[in-house]
mmCIF file of C-alpha atoms and ligand atoms in Angstrom:
data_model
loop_
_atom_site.group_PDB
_atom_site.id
_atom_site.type_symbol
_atom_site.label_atom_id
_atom_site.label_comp_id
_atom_site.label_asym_id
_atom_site.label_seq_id
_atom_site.Cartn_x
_atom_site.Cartn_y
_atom_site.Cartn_z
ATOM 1 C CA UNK A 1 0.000 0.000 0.000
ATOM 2 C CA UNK A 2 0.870 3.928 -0.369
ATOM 3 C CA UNK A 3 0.301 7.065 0.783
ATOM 4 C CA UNK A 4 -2.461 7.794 -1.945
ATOM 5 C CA UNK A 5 -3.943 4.440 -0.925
ATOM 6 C CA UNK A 6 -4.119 5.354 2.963
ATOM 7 C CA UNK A 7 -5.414 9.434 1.870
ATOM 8 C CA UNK A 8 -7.903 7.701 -0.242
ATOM 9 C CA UNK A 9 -8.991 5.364 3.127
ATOM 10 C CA UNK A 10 -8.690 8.245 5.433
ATOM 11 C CA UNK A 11 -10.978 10.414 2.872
ATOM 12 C CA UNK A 12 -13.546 7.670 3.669
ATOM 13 C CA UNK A 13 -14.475 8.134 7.275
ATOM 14 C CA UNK A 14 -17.209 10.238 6.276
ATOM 15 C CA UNK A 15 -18.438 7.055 4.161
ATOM 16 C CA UNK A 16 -18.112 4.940 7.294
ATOM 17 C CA UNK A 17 -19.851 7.192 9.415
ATOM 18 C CA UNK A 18 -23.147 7.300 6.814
ATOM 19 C CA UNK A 19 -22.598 3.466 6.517
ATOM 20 C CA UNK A 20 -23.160 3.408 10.701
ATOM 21 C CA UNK A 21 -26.189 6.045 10.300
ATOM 22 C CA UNK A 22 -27.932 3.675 8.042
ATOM 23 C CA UNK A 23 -27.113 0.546 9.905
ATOM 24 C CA UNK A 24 -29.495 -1.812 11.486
ATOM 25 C CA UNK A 25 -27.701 -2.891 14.397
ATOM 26 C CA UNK A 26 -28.329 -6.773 15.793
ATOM 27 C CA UNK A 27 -30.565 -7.086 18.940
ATOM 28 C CA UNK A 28 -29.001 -6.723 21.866
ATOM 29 C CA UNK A 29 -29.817 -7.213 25.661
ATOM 30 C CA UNK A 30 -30.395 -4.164 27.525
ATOM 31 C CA UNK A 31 -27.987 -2.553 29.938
ATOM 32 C CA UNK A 32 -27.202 -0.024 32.422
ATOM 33 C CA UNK A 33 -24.025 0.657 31.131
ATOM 34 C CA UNK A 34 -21.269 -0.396 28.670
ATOM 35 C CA UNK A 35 -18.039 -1.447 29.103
ATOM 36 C CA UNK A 36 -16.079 -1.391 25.742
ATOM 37 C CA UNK A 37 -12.999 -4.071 25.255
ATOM 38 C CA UNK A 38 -10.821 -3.189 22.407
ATOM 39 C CA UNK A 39 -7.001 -1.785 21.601
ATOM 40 C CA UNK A 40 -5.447 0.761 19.401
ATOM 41 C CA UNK A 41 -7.426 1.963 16.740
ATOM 42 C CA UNK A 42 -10.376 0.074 17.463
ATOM 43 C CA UNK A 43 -10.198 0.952 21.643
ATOM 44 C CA UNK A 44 -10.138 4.748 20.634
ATOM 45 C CA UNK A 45 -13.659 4.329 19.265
ATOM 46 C CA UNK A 46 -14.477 3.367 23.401
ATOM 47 C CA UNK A 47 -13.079 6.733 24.589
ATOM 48 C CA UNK A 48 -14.990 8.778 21.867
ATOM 49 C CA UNK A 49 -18.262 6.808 23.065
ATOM 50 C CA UNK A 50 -17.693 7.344 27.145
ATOM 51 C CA UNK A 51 -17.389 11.213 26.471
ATOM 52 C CA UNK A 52 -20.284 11.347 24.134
ATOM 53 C CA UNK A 53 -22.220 9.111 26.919
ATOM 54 C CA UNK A 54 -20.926 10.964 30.047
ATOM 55 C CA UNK A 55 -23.019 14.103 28.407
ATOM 56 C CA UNK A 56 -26.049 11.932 28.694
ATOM 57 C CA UNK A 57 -25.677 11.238 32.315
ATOM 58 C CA UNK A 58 -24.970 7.941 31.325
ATOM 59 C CA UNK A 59 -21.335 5.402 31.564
ATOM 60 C CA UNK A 60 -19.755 3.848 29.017
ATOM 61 C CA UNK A 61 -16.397 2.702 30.291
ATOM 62 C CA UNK A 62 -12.927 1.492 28.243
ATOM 63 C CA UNK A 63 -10.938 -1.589 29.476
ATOM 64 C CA UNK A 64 -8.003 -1.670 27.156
ATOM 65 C CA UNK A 65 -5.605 -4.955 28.669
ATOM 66 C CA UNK A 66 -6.232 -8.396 29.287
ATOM 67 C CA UNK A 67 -9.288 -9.546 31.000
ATOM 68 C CA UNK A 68 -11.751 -7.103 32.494
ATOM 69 C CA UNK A 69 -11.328 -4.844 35.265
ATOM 70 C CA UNK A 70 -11.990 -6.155 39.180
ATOM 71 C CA UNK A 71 -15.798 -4.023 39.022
ATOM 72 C CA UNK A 72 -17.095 -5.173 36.072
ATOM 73 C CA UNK A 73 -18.523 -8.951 37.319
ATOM 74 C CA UNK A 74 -20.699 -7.221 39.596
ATOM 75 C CA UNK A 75 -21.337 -3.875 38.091
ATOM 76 C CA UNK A 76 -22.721 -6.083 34.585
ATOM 77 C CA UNK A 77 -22.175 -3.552 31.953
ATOM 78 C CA UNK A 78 -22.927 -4.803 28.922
ATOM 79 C CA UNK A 79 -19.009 -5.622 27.234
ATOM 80 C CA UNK A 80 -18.947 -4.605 23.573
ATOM 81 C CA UNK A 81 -15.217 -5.976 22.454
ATOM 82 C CA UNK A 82 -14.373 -3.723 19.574
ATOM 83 C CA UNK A 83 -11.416 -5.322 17.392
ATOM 84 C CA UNK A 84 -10.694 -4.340 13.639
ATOM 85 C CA UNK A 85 -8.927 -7.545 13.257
ATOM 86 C CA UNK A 86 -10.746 -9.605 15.520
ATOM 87 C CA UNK A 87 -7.474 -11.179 16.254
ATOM 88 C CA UNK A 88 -6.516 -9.206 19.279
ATOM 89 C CA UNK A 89 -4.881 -10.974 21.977
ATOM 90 C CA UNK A 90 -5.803 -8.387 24.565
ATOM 91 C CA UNK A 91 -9.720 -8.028 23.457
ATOM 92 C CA UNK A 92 -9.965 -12.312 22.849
ATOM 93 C CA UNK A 93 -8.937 -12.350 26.773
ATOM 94 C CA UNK A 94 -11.408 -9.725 27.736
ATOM 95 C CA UNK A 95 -13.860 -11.534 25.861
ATOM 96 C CA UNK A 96 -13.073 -14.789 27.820
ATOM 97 C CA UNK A 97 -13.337 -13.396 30.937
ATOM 98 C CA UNK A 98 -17.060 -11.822 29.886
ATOM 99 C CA UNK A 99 -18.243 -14.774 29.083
ATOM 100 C CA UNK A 100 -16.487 -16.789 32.017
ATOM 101 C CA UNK A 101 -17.995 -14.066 34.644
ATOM 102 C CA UNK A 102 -21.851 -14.634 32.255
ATOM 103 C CA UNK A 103 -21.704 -11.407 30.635
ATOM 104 C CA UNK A 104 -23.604 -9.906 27.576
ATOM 105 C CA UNK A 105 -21.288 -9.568 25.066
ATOM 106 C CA UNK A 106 -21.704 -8.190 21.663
ATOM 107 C CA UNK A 107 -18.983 -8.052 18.914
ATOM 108 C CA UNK A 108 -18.035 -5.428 16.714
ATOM 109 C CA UNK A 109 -15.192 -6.377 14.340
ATOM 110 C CA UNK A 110 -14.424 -7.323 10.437
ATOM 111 C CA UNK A 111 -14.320 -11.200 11.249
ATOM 112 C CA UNK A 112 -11.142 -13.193 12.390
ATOM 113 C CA UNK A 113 -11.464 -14.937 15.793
ATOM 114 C CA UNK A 114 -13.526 -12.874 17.503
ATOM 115 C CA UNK A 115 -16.189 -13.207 14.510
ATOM 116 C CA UNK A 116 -15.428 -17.266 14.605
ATOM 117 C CA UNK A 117 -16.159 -17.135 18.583
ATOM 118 C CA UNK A 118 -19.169 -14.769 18.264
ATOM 119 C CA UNK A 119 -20.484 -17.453 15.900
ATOM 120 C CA UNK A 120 -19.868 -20.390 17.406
ATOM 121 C CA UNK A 121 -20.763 -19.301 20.658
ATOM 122 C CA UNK A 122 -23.626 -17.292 19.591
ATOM 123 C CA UNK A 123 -23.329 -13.282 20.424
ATOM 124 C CA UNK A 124 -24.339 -10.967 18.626
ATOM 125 C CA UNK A 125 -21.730 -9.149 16.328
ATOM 126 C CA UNK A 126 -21.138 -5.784 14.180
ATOM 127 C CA UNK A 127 -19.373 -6.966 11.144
ATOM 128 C CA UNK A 128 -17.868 -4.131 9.797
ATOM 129 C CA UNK A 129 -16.420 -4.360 6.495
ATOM 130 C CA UNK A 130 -12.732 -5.642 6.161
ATOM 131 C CA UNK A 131 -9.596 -4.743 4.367
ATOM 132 C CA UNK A 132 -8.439 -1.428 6.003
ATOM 133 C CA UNK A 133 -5.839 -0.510 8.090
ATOM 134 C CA UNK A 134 -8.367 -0.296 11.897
ATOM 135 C CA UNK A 135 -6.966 2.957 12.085
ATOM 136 C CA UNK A 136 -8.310 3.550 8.767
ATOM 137 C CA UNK A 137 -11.938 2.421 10.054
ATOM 138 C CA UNK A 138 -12.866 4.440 12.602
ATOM 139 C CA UNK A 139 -15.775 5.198 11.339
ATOM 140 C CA UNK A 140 -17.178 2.005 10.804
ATOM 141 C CA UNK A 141 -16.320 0.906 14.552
ATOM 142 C CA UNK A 142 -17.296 3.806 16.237
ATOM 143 C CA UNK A 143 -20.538 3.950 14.050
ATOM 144 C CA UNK A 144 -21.155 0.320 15.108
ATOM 145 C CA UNK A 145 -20.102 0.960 18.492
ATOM 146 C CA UNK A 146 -22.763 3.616 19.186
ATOM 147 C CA UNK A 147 -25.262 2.185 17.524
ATOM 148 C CA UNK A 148 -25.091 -1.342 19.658
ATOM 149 C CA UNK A 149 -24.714 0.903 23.034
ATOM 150 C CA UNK A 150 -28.133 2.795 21.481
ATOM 151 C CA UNK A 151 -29.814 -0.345 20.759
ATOM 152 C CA UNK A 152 -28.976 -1.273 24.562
ATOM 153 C CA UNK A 153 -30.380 1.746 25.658
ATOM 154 C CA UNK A 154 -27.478 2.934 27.125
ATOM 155 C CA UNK A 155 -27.000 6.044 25.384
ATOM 156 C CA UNK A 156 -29.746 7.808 22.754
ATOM 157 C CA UNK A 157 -30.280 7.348 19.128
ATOM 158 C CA UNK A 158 -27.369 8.459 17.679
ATOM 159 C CA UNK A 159 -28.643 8.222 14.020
ATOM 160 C CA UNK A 160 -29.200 12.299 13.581
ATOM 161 C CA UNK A 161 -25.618 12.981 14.795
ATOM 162 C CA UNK A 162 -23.843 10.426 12.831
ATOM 163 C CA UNK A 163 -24.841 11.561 9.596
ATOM 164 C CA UNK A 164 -23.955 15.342 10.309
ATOM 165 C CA UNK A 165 -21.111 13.634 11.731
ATOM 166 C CA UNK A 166 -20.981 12.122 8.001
ATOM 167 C CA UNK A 167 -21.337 15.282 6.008
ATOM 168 C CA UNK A 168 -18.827 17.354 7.975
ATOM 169 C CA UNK A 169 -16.103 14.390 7.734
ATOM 170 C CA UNK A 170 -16.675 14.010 3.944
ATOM 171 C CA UNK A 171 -16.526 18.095 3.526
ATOM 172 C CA UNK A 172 -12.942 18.361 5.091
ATOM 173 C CA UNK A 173 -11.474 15.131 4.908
ATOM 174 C CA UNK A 174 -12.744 13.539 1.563
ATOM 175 C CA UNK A 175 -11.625 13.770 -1.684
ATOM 176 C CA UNK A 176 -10.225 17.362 -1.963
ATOM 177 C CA UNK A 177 -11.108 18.041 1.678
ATOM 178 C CA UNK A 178 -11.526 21.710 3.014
ATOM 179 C CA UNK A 179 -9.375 20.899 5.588
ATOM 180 C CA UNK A 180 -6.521 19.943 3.608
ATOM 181 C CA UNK A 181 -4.620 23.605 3.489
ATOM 182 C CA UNK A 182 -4.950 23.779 7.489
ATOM 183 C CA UNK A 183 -3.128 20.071 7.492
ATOM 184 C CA UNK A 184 -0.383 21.223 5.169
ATOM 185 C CA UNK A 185 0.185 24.578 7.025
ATOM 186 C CA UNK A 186 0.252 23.061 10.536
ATOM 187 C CA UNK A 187 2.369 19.817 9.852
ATOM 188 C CA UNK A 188 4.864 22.388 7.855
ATOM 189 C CA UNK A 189 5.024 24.355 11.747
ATOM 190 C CA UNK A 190 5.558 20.871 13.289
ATOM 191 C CA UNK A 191 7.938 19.447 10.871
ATOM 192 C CA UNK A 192 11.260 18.348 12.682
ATOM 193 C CA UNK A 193 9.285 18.545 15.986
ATOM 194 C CA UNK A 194 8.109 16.484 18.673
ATOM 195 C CA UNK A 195 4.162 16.774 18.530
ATOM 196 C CA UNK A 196 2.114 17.291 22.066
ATOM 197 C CA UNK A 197 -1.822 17.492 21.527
ATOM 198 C CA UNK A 198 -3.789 18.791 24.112
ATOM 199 C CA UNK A 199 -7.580 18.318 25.086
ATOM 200 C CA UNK A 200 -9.736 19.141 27.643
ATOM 201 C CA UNK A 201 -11.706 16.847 29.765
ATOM 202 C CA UNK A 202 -14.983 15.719 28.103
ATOM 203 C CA UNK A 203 -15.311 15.315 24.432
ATOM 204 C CA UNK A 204 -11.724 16.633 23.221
ATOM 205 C CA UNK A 205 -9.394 14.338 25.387
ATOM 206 C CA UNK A 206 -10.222 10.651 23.433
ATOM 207 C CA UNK A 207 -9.229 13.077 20.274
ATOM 208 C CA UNK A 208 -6.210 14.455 21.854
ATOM 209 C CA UNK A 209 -5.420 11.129 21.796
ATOM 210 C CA UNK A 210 -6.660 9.790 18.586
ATOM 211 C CA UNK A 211 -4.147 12.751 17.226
ATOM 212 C CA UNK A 212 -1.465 11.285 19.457
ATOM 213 C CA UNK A 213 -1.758 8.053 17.858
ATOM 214 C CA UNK A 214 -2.317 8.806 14.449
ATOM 215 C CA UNK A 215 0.323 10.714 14.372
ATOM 216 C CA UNK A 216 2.350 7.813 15.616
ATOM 217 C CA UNK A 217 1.111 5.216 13.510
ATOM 218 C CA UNK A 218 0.729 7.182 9.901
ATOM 219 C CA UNK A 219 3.157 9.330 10.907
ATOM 220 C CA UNK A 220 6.105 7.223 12.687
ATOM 221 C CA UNK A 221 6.406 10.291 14.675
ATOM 222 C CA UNK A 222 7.027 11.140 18.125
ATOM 223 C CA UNK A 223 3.694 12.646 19.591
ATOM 224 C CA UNK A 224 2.082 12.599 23.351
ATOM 225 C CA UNK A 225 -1.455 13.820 24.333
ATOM 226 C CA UNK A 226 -2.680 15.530 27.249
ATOM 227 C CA UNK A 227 -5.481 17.375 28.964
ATOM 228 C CA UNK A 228 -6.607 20.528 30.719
ATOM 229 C CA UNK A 229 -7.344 21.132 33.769
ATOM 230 C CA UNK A 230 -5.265 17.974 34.854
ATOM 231 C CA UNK A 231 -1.791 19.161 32.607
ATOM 232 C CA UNK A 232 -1.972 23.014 34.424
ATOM 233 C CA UNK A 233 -0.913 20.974 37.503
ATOM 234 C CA UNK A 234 2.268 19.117 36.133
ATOM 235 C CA UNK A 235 3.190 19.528 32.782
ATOM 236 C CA UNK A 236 3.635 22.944 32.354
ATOM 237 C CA UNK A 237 6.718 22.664 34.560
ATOM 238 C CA UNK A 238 7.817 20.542 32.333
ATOM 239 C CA UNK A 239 8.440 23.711 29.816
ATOM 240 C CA UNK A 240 10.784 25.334 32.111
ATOM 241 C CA UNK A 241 14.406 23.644 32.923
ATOM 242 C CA UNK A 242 15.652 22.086 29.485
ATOM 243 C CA UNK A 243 15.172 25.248 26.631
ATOM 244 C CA UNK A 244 17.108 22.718 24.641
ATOM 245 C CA UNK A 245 14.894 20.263 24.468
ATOM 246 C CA UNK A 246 11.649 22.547 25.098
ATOM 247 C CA UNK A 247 12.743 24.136 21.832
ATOM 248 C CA UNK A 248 12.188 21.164 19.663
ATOM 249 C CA UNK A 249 8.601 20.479 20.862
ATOM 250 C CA UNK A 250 5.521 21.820 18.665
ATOM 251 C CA UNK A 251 1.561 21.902 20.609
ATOM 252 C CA UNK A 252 -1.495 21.983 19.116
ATOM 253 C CA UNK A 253 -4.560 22.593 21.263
ATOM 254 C CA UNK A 254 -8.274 21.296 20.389
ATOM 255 C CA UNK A 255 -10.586 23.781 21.425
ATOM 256 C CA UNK A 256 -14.376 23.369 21.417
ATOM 257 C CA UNK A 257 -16.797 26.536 21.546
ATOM 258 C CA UNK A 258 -18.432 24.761 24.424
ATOM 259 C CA UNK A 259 -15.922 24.639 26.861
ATOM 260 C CA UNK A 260 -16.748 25.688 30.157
ATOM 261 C CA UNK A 261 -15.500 29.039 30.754
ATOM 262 C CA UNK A 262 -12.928 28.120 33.341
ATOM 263 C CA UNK A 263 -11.441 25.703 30.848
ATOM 264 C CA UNK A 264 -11.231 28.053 28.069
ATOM 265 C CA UNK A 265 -9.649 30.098 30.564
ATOM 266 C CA UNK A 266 -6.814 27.559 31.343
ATOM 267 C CA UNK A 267 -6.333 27.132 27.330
ATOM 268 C CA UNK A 268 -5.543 30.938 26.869
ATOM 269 C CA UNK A 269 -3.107 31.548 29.640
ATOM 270 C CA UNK A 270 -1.654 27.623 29.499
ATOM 271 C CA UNK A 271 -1.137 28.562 25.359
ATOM 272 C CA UNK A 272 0.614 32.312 26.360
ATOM 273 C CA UNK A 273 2.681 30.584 29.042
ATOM 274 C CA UNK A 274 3.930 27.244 26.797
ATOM 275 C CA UNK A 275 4.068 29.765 23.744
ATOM 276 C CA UNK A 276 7.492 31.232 25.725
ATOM 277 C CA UNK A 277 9.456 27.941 26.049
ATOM 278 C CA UNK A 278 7.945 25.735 23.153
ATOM 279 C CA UNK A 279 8.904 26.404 19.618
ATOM 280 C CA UNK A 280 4.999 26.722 18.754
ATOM 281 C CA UNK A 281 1.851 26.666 19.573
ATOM 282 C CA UNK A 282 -1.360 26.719 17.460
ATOM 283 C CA UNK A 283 -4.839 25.789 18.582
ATOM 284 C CA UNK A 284 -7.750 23.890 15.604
ATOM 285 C CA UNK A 285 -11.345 24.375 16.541
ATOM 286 C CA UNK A 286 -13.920 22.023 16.674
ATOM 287 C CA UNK A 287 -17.375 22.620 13.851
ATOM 288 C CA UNK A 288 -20.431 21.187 13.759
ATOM 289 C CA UNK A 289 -23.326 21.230 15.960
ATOM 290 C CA UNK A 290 -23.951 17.726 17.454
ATOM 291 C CA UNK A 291 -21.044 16.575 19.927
ATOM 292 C CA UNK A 292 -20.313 13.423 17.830
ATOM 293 C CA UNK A 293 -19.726 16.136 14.747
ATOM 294 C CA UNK A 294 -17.753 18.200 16.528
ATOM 295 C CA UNK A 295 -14.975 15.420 17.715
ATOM 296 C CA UNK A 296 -15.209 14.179 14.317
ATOM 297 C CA UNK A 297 -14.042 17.932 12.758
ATOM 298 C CA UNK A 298 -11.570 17.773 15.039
ATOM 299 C CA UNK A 299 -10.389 13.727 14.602
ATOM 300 C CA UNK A 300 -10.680 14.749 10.513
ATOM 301 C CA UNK A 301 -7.963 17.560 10.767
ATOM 302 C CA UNK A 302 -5.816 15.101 12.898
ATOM 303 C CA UNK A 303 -5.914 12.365 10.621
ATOM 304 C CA UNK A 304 -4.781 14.629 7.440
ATOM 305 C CA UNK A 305 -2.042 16.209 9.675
ATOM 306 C CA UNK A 306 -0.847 12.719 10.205
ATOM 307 C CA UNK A 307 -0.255 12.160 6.689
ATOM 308 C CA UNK A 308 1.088 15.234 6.115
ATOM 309 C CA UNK A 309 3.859 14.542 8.292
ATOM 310 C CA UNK A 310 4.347 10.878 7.150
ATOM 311 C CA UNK A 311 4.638 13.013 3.732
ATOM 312 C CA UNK A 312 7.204 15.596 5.367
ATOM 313 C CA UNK A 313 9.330 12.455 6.935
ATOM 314 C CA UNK A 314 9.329 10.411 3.690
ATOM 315 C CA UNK A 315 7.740 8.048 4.704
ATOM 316 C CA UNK A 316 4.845 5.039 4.310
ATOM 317 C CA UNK A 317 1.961 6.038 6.259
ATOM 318 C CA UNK A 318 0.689 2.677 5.735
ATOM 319 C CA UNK A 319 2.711 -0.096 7.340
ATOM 320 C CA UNK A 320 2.919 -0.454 11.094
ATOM 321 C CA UNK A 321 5.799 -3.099 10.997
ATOM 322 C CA UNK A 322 6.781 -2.603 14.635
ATOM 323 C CA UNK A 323 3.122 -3.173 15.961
ATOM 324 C CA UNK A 324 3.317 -6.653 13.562
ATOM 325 C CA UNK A 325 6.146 -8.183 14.553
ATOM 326 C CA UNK A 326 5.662 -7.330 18.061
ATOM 327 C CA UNK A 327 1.947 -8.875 17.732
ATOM 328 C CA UNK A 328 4.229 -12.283 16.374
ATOM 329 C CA UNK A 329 6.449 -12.190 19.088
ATOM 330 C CA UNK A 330 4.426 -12.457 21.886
ATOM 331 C CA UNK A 331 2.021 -14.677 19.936
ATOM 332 C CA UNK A 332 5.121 -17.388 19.754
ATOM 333 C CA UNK A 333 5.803 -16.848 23.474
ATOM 334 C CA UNK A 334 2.538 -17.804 24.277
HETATM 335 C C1 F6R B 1 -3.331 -0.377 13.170
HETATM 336 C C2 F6R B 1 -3.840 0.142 14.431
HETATM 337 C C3 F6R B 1 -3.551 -0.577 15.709
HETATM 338 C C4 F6R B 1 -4.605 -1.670 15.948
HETATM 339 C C5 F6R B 1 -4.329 -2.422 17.267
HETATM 340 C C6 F6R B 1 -5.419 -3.428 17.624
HETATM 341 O O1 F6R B 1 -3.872 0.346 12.088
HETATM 342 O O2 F6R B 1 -4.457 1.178 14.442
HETATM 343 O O3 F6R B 1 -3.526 0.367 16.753
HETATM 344 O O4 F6R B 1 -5.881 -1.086 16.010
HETATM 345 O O5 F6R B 1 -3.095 -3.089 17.184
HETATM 346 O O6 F6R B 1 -5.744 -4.243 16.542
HETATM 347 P P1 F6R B 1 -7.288 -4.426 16.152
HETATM 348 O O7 F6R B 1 -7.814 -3.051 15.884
HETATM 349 O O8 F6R B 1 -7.283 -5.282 14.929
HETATM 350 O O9 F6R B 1 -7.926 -5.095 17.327
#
């Protein structure tokens, strides 16, 4: 694969997203709450989908390691183990333990084991379709993701905001995307830089950290995430003993016209403070009406910034070699 191939699969999350709106998700049991099992690109679809959740008063939790944390047995959320692959070692294990501890579990994934188990033990599953990179299918899992914790009733319909969600992906991120200038110009201020992304608390922090990793992964570029209020009380320290190394460090902020006031507050003077010590600091903003939208704005920018640096580095946004062979390794240990 290439770099057109993986622009031409990121231009598509507005596709996925309209795919989920239409979708008519499998019956599922009802639940109090979700618990969502997955890793990497599919896990990240579990943060987006607590912070959407937490605005409805309701909890949608992310477990992303081996088996399932010490509440969940008695708490009974319903699991939903997200996995692009459905080869996961960490999300098979979680999984297990559901199922071991008589959880509901429902299955969102593109097949492999975790679609074999679903069938043969009888779950219900999301198949999404298959031959992307997971990071490359956000849409899809998220989309399926929300749309299983809806049919739960654990959160709302989400139908309404997944296609505006659609439409505003598609406008900057598709083919000939609007946000495609704004990519270029900020990965040219971060070029030769080490990348920190900072959210706030609520619905910018999972894409803080989406940024973070697809900057990483398409990228192969250093990059760290982290959020207000929590990063006023530690981090910005960190900008004040090593000018060497502070001087090498780029930040871009994701602000969201409904922050709380206090929080916008934080981003202005944390932004004039950094701004002395850091080479840069820019901020995007967040469009779009519906919460789900605006992360998605947001998550659409990040994922053409994180090609424009694999484009600035030379290299293959595609393969994720390390992640592979590491995936091999510990699958022979075992
Ligand atoms: C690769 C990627 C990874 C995977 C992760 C888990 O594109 O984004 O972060 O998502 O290794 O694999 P899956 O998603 O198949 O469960």
């Amino acid at each position: 694969m290439t770099a057109e191939q993986m622009r031409e699969m990121t231009a598509r999350l507005g596709g996925q997203l309209a795919w989920a709106a239409r979708l008519d998700p499998p019956r599922v049991p009802e639940a109090g709450e979700g618990l969502v099992c997955g890793m990497g690109g599919s896990g990240i679809g579990g943060d987006f989908a607590g912070a959407l959740a937490e605005l409805e008063g309701r909890r949608v939790s992310v477990h992303k390691s081996y088996g399932l944390p010490g509440w969940a047995p008695s708490a009974r959320p319903l699991v939903v183990a997200v996995s692009y692959s459905g080869n996961t070692e960490e999300t098979l294990s979680a999984v297990a333990a559901a199922r071991e501890a008589g959880l509901a579990v429902v299955a969102v994934t593109s097949g492999g084991t975790l679609g074999e188990i679903a069938g043969s033990e009888g779950f219900p599953v999301v198949v999404v379709p298959g031959g992307l990179q997971p990071r490359a299918a956000l849409g899809y899992l998220l989309g399926g993701l929300l749309r299983v914790l809806a049919a739960a009733g654990v959160i709302g319909d989400p139908g309404a905001a997944l296609a505006e969600a659609a439409e505003l992906a598609t406008a900057l991120s598709g083919p000939s995307g609007a946000a495609e200038g704004l990519a270029r110009d900020l990965a040219e201020r971060l070029d030769g830089r080490i990348v920190a992304v900072y959210g706030s608390v609520g619905l910018t922090a999972p894409v803080a950290q989406r940024w973070k990793t697809q900057i990483n992964e398409n990228g192969k570029w250093p990059a760290w995430w982290a959020v207000f209020p929590e990063l006023d009380h530690n981090e910005i320290v960190g900008w004040s003993g090593r000018p060497d190394l502070d001087r090498r460090v780029g930040i871009v902020t994701l602000r969201d016209d409904a922050e709380p006031p206090p929080i916008a507050a934080r981003f202005r003077l944390t932004e004039e403070v950094t701004s002395e010590s850091v080479a840069w600091v820019g901020e995007v903003r967040a469009q779009g009406s519906s919460p789900l939208a605006r992360m998605i704005s947001l998550t659409a920018v990040g994922d053409l910034v994180s090609l424009e640096l694999a484009r600035l580095a030379g290299v293959d946004p595609v393969p994720v070699d390390v992640i592979e062979s590491l995936k091999r390794r510990l699958s022979e240990e075992s």
